[in-house]
Backbone as a printed PyTorch tensor [residue, N CA C, xyz], in Angstrom:
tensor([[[161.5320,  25.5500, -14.1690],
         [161.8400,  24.5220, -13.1920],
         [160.9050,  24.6530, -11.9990]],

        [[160.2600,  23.6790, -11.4810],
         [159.2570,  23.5160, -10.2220],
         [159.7870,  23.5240,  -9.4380]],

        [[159.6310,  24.3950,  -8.2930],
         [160.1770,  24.1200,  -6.7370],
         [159.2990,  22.9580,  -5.8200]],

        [[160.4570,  22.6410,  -5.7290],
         [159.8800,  21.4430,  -4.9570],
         [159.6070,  21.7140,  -3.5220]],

        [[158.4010,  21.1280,  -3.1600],
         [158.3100,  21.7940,  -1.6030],
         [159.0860,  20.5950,  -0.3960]],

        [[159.5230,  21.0070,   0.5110],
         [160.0610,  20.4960,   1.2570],
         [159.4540,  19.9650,   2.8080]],

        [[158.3500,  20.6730,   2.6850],
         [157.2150,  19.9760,   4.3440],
         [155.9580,  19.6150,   3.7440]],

        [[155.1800,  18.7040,   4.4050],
         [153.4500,  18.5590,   4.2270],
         [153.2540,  18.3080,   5.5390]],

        [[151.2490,  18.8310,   5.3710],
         [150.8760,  19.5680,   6.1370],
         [150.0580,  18.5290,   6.1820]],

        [[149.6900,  18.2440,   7.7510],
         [148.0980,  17.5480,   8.2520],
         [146.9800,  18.2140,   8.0900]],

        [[146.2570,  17.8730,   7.3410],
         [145.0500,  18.3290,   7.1160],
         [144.2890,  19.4590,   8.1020]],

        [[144.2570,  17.8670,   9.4600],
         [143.9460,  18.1560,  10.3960],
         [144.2970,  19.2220,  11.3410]],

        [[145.7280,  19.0880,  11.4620],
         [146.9350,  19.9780,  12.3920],
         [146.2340,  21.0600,  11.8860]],

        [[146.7790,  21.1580,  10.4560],
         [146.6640,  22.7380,   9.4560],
         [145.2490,  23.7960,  10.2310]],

        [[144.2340,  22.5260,  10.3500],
         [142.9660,  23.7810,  10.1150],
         [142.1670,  23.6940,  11.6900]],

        [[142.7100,  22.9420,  12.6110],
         [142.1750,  22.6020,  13.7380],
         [141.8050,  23.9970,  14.2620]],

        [[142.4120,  24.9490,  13.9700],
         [142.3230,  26.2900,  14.7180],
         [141.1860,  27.2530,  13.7660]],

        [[141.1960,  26.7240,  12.0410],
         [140.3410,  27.3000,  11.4280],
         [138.6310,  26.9410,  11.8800]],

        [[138.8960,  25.4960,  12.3490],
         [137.4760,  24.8060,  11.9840],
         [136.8110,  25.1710,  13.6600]],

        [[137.5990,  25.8210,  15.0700],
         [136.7550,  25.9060,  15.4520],
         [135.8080,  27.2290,  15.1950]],

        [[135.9600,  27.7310,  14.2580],
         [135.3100,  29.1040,  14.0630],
         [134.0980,  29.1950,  13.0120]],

        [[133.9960,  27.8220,  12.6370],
         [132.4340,  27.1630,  11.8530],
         [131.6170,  27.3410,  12.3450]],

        [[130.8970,  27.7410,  11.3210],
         [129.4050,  28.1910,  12.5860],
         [128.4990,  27.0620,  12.6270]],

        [[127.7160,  27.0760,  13.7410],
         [127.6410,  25.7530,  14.3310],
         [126.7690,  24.7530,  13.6910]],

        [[125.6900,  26.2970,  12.4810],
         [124.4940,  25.2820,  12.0950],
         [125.3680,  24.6000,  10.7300]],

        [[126.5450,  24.4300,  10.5860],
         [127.1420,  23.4290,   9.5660],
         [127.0250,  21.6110,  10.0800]],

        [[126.6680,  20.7860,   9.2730],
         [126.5880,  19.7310,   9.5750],
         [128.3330,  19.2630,   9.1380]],

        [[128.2830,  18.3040,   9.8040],
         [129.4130,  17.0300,   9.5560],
         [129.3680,  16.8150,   7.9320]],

        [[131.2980,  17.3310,   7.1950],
         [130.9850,  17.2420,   5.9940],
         [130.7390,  15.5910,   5.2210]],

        [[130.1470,  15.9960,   4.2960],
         [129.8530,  15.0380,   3.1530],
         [131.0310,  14.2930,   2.5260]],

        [[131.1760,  13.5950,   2.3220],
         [132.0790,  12.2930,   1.0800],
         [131.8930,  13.3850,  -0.4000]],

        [[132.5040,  14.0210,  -0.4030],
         [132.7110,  14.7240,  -1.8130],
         [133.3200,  14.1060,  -2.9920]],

        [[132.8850,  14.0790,  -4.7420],
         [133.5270,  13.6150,  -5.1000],
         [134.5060,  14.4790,  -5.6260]],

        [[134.9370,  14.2730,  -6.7070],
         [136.2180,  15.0850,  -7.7700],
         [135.5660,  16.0050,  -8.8570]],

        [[134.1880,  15.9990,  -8.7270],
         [133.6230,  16.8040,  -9.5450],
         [132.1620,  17.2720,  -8.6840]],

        [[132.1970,  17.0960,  -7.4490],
         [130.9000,  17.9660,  -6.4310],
         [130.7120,  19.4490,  -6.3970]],

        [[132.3920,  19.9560,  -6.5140],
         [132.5020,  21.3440,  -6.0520],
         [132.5790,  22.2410,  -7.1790]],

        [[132.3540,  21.3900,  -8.5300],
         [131.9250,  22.6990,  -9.2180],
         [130.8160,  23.5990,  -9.7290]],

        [[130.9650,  24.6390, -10.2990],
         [129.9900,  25.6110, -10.3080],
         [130.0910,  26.8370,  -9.5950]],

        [[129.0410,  27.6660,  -9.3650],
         [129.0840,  29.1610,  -9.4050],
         [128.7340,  28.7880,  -7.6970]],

        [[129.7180,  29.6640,  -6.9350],
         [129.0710,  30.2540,  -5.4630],
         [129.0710,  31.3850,  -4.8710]],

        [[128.3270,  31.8780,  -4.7780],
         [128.1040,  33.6490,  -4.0450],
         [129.1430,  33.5310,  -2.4520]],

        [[129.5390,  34.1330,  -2.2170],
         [129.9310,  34.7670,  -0.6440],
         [128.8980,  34.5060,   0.2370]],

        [[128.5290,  34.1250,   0.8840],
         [128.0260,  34.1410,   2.4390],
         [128.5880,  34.7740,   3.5020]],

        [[128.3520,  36.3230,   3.2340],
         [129.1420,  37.2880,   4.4490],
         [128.9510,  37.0300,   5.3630]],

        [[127.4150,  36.8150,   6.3400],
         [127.1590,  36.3110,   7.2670],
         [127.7210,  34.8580,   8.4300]],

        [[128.2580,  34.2900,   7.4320],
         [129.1160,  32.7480,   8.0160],
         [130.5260,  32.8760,   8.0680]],

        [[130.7520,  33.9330,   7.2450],
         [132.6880,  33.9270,   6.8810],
         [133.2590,  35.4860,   7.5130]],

        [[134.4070,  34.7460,   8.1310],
         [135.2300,  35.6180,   9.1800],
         [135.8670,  37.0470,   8.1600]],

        [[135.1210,  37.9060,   8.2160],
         [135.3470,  39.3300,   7.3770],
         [136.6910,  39.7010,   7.8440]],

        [[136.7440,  39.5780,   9.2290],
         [137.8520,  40.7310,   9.6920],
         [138.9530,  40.1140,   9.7290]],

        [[139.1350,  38.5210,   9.7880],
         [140.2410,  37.3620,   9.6140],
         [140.7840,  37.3790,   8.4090]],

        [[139.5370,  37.5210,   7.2170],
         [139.6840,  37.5150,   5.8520],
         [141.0890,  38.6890,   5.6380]],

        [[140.4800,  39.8340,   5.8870],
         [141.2570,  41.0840,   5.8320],
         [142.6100,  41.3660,   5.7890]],

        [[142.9110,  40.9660,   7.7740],
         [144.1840,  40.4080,   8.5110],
         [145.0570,  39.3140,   7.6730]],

        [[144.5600,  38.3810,   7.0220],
         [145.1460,  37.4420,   5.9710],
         [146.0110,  38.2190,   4.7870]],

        [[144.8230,  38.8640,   4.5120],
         [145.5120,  39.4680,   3.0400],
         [146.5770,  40.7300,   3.3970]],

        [[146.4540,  41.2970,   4.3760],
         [147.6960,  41.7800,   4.9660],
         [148.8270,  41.0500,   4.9480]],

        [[148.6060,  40.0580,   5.6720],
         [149.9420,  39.4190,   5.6310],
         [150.2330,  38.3520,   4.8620]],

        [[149.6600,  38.5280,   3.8250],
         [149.8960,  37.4280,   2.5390],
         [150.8370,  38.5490,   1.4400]],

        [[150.7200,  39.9360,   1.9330],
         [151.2720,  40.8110,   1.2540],
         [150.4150,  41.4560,   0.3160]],

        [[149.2400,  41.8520,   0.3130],
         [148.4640,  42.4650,  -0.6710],
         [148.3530,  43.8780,  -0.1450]],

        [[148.6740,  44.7370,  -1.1960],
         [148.0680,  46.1390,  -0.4620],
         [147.5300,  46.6820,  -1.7400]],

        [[147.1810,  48.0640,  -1.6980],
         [146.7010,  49.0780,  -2.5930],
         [145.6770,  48.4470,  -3.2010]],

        [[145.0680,  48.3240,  -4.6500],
         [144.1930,  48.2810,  -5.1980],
         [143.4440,  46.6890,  -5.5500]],

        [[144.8810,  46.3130,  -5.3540],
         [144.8990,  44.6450,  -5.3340],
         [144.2210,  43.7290,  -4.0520]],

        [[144.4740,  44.6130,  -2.6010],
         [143.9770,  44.1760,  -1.2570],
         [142.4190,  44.5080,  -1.0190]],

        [[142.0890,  45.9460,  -1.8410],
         [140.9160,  46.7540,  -1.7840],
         [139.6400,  45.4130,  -2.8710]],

        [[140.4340,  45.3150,  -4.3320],
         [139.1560,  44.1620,  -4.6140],
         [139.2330,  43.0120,  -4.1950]],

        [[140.2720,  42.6720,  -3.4580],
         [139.4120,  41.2310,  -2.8380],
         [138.7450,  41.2420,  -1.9920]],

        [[138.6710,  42.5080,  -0.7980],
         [138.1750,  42.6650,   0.1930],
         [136.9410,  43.5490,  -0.4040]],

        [[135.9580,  44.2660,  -0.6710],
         [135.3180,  44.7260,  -1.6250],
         [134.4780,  44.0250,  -2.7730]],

        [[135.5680,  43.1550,  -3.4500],
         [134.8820,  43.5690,  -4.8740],
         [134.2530,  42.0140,  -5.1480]],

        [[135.3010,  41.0990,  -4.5590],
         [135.4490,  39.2660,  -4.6220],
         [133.7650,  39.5040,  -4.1180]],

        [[132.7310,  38.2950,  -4.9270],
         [131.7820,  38.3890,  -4.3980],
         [131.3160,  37.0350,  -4.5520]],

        [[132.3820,  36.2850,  -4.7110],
         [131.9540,  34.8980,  -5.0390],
         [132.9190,  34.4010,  -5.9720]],

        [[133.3660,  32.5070,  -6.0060],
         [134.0100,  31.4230,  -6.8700],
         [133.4130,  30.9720,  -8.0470]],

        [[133.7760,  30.7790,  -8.7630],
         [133.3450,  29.7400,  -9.8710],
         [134.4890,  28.5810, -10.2150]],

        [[133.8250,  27.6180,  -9.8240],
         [135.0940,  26.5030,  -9.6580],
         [134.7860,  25.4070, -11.1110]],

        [[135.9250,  24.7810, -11.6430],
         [136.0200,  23.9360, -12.8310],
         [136.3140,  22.8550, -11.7470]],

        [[135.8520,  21.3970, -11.5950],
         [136.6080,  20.6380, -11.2520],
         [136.1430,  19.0600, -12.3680]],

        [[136.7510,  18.5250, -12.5200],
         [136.9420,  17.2960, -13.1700],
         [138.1140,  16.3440, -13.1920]],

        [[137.4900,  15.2490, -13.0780],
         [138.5350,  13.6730, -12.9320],
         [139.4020,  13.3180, -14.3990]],

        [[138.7060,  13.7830, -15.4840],
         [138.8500,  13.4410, -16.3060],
         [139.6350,  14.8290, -17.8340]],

        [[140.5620,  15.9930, -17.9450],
         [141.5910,  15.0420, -17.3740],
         [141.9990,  15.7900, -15.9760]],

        [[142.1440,  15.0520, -14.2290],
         [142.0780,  15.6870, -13.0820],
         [142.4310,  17.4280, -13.1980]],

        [[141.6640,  17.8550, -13.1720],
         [142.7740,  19.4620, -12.7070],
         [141.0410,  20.0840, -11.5870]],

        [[141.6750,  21.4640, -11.3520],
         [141.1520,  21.9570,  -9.9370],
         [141.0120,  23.7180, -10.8500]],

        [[140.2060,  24.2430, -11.0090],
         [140.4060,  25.7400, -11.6810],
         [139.3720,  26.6850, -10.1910]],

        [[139.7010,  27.7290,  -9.9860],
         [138.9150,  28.6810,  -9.5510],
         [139.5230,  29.9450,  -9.6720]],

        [[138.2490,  30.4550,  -9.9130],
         [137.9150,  32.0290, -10.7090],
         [137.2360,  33.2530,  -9.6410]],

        [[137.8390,  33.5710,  -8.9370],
         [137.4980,  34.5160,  -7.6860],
         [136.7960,  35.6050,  -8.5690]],

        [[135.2090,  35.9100,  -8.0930],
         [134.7560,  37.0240,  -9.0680],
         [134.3120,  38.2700,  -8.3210]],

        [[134.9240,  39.3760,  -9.1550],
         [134.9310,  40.2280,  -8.7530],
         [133.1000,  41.2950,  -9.5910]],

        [[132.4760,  41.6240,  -8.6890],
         [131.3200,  42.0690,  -9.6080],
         [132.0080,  43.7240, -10.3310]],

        [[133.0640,  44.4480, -10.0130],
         [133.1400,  45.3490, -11.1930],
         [134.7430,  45.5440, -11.0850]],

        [[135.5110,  46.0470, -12.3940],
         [136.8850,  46.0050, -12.6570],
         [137.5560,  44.6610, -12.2890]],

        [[137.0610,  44.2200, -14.2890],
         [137.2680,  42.7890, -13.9860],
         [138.6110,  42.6120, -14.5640]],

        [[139.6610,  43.3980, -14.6220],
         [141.1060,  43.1700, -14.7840],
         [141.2930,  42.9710, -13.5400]],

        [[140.5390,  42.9770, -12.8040],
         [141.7280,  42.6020, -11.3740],
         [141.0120,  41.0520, -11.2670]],

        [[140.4480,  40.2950, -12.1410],
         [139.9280,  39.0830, -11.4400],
         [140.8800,  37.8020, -11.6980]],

        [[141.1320,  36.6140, -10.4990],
         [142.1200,  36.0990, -10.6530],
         [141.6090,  34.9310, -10.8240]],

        [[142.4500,  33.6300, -11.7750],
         [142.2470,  32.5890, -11.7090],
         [143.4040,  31.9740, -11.5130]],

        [[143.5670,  30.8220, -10.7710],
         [144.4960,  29.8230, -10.8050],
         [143.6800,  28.7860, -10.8350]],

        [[144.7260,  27.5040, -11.2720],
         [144.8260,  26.4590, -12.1610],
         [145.4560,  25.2710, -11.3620]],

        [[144.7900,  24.3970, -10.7760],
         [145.3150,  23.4420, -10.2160],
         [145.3140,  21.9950, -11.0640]],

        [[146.4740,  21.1360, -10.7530],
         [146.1830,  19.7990, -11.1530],
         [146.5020,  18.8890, -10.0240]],

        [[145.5490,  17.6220,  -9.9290],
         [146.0340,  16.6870,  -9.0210],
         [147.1830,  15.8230,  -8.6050]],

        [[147.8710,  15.7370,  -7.5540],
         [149.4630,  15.4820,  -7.2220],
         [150.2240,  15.7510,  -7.9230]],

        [[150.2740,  17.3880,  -8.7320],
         [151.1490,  18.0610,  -9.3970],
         [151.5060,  19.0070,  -9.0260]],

        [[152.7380,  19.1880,  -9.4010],
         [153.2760,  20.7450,  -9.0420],
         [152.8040,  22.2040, -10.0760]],

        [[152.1110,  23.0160, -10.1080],
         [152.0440,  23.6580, -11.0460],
         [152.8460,  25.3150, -10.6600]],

        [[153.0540,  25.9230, -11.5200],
         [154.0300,  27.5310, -11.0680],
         [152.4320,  28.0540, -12.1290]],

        [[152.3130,  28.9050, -11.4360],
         [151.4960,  30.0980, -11.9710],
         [151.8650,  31.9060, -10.8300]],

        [[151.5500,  32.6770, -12.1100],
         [151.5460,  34.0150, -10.8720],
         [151.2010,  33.8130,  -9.3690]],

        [[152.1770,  34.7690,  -8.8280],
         [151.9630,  35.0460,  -7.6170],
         [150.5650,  35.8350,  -7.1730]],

        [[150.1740,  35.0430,  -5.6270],
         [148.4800,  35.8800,  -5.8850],
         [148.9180,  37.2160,  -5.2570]],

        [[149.7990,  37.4270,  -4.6920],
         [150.0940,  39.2690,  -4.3960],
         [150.4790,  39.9810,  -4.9230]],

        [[150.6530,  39.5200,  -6.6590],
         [150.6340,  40.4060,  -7.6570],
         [152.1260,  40.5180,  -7.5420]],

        [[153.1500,  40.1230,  -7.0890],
         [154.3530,  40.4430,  -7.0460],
         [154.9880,  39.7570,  -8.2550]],

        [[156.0980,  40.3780,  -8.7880],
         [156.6320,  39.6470, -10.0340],
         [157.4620,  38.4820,  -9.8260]],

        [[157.3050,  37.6800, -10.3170],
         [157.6940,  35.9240,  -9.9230],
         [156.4170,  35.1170,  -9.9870]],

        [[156.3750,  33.9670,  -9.7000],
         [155.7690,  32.4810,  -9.9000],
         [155.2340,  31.9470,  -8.1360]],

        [[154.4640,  31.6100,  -8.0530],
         [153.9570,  31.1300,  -6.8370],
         [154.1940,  29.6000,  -7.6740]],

        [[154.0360,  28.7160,  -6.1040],
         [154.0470,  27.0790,  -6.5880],
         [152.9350,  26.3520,  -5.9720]],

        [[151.9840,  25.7870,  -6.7220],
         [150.9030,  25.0730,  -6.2170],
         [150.7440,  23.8980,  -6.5610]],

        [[150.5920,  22.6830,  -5.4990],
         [149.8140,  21.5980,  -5.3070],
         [148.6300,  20.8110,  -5.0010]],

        [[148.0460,  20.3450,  -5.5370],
         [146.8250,  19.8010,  -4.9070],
         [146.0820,  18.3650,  -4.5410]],

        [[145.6470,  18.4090,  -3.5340],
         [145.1120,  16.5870,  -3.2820],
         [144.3100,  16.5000,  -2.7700]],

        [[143.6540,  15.3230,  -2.4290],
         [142.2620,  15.0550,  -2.6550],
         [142.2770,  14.4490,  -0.8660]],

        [[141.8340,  14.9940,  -0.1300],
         [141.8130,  14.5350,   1.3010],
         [140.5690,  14.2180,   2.0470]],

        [[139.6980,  13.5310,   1.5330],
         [138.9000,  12.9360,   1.6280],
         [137.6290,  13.5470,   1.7540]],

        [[137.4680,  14.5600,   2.4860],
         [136.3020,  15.1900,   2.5060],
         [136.2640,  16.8040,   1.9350]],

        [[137.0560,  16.4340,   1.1050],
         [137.0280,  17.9180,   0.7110],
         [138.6320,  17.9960,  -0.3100]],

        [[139.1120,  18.8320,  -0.7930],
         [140.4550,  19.0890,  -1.9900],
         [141.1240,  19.9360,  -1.1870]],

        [[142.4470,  19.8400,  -0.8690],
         [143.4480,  20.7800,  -0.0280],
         [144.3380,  21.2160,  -1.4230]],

        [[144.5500,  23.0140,  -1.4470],
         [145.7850,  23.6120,  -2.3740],
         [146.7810,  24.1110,  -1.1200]],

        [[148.2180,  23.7180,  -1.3400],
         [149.1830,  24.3680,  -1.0610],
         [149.8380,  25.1570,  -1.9300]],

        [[149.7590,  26.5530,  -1.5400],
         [150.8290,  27.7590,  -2.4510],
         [151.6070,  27.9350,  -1.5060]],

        [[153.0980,  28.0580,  -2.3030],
         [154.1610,  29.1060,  -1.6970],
         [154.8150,  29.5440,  -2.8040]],

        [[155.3730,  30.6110,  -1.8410],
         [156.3130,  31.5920,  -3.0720],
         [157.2170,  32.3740,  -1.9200]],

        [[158.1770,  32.4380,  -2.7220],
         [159.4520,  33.5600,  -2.0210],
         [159.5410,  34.7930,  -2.0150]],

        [[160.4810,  35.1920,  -1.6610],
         [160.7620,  36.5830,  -1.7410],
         [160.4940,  37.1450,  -2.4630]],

        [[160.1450,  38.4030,  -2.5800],
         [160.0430,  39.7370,  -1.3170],
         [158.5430,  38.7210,  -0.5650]],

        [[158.8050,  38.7560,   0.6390],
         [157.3140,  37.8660,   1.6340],
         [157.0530,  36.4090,   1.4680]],

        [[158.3260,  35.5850,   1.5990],
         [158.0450,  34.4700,   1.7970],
         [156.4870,  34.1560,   2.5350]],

        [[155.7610,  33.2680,   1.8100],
         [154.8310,  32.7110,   1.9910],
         [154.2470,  31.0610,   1.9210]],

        [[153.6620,  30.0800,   2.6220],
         [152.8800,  29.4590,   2.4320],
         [151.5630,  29.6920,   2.6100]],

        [[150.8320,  28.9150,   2.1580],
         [149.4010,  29.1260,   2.0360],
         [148.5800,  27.9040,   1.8270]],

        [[147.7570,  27.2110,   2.9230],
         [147.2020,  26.0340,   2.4010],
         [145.6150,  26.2020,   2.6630]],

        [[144.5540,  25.6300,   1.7200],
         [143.6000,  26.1990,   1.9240],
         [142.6760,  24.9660,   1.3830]],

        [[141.2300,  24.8670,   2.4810],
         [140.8270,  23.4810,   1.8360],
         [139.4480,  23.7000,   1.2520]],

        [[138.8840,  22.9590,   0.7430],
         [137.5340,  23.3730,   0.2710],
         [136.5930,  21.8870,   0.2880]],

        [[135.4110,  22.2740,   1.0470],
         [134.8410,  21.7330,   1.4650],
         [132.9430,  21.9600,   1.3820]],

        [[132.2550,  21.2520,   0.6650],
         [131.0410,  21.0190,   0.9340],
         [130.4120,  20.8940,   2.0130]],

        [[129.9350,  21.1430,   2.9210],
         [130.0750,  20.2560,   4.2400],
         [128.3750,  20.3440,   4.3470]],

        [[127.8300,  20.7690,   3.9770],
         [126.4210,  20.3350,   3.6830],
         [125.7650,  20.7010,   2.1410]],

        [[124.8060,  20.3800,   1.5960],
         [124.2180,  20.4950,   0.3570],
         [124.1770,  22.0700,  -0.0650]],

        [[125.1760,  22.5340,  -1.2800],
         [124.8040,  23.7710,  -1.4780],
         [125.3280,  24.4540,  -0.5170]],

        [[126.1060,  24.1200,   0.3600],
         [126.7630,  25.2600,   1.0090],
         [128.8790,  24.8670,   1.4140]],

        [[129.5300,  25.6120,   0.3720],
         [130.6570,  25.5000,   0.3620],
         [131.8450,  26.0140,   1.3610]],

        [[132.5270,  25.7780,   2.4530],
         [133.5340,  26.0870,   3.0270],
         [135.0340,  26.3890,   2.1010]],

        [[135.6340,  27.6440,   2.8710],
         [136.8490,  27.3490,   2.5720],
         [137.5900,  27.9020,   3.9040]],

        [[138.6480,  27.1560,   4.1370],
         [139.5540,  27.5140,   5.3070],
         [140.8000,  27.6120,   4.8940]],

        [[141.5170,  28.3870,   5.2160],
         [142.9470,  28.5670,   5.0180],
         [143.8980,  28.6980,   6.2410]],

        [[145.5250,  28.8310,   5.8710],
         [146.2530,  28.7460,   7.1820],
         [147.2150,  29.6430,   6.3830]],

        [[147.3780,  30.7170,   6.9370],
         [148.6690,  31.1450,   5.7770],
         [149.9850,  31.4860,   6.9200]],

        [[151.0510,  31.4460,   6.2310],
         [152.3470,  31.4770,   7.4370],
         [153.3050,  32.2200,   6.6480]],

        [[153.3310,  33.4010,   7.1140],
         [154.5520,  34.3000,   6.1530],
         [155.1950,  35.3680,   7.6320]],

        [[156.2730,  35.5370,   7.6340],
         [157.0940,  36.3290,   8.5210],
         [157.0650,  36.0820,   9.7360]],

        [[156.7470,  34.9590,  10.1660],
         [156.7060,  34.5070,  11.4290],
         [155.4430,  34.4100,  12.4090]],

        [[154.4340,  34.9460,  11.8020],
         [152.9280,  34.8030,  11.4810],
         [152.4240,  33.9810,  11.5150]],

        [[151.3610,  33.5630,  11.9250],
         [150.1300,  32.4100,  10.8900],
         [148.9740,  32.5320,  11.4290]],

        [[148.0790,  32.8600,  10.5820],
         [146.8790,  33.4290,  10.6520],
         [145.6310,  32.3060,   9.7580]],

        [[144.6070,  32.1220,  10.1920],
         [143.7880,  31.0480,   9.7670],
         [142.4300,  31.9500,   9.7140]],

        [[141.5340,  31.6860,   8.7170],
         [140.4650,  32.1550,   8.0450],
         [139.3840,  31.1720,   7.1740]],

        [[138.1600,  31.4790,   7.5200],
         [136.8490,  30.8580,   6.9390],
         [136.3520,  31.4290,   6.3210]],

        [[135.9600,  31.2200,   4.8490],
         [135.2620,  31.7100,   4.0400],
         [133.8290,  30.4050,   4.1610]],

        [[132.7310,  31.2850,   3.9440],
         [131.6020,  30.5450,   3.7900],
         [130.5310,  30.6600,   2.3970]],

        [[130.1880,  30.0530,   1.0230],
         [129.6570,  30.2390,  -0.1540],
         [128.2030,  29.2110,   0.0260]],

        [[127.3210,  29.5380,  -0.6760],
         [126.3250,  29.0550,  -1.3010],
         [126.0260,  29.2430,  -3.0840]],

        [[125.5240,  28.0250,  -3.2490],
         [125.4300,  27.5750,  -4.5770],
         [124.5950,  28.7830,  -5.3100]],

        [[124.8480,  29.3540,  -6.4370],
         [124.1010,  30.3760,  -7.1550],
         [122.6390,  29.6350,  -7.0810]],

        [[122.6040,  28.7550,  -7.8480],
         [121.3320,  28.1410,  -8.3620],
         [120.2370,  27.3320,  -6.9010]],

        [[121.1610,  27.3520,  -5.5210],
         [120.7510,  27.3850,  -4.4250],
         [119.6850,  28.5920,  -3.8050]],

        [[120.5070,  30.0170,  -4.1320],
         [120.1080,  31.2710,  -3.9100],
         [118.6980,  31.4800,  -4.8030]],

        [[118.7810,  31.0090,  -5.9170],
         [117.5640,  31.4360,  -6.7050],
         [116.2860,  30.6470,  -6.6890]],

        [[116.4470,  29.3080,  -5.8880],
         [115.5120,  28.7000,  -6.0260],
         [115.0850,  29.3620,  -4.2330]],

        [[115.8280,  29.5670,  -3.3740],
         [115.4720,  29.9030,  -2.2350],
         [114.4230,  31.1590,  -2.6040]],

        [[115.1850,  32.1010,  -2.6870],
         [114.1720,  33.2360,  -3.2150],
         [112.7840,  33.1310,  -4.0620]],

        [[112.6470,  32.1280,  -5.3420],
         [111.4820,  32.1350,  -5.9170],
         [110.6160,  31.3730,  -4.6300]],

        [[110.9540,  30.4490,  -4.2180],
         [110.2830,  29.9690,  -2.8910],
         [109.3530,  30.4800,  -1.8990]],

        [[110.2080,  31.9270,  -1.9770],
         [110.0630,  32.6440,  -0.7320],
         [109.0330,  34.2870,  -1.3540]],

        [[109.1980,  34.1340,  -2.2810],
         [108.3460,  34.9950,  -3.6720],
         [107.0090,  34.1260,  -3.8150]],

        [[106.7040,  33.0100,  -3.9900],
         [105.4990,  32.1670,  -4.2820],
         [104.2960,  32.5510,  -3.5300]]])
């Protein structure tokens, strides 16, 4: 049985506090479509809030070995997206001890239950929609650490992918920027710069 969620979130409201922490050389995002954001993207340590990242996964409830590879080991997304039939996939990759690597499974204005991402035993509940410049997921899950979690993803210039999140568990809420570039971005930069 799907839990049904009971609030939605402004896009805007949600990340107003994430987005002033963009770094500045990001342009005004792009008109994305339903299939822009997929493919392979490396981490961009340099653009994305390390120590926010961290503080998040604290209080999203991750500890021990599970908190250590995302913070560590995550070195980049590989995202599935397609209209046809709609769903949303990403594959957080970890470059070594790849039993700990996670995927969830989104579909558009659906409810889906998949594992909890803090490894806790039970079902997290995720939704997803298409908000114009970019795809917003909402997760929550209950006890032990009630949680929401909404997180958007965004192109916002060529080859270079945003993600922002807002997470709200125990009376908390803590907001975080992740910043990616396109694999096949990285390699043509480098032979470039090799020539």
């Amino acid at each position: 049985m799907h839990v049904k969620l009971t609030q939605t979130y402004s896009h805007t409201a949600c990340l107003v506090g994430c987005r002033q922490v963009r770094s500045r050389h990001l342009r005004r995002p792009l008109q994305v479509s339903r299939s822009a954001l997929s493919g392979k993207w490396e981490k961009d340590k340099e653009n994305s809030d390390l120590v926010a990242y961290e503080n998040m996964l604290t209080l999203l409830g991750l500890r021990g070995i599970k908190k250590t590879a995302a913070v560590k080991l995550i070195n980049g997304l590989e995202i599935d997206q397609a209209s046809s039939p709609p769903h949303f996939t990403v594959r957080y990759v970890v470059s070594r001890m790849q039993f700990l690597q996670t995927v969830e499974h989104f579909a558009f204005d659906q409810q889906i239950e998949m594992p909890r991402r803090d490894g806790q035993d039970g079902t997290q509940t995720a939704t997803l929609t298409d908000v114009g410049d970019g795809l917003q997921t909402v997760i929550t899950w209950g006890e032990p650490n009630p949680v929401t979690l909404i997180e958007n993803y965004t192109e916002v210039q060529q080859d270079t992918l945003i993600t922002e999140a807002k997470a709200q568990a125990g009376g908390q809420t803590l907001c975080c920027k992740q910043a990616f570039k396109r694999k096949c971005y990285i390699l043509h930069h480098m032979l470039t710069h090799l020539a």
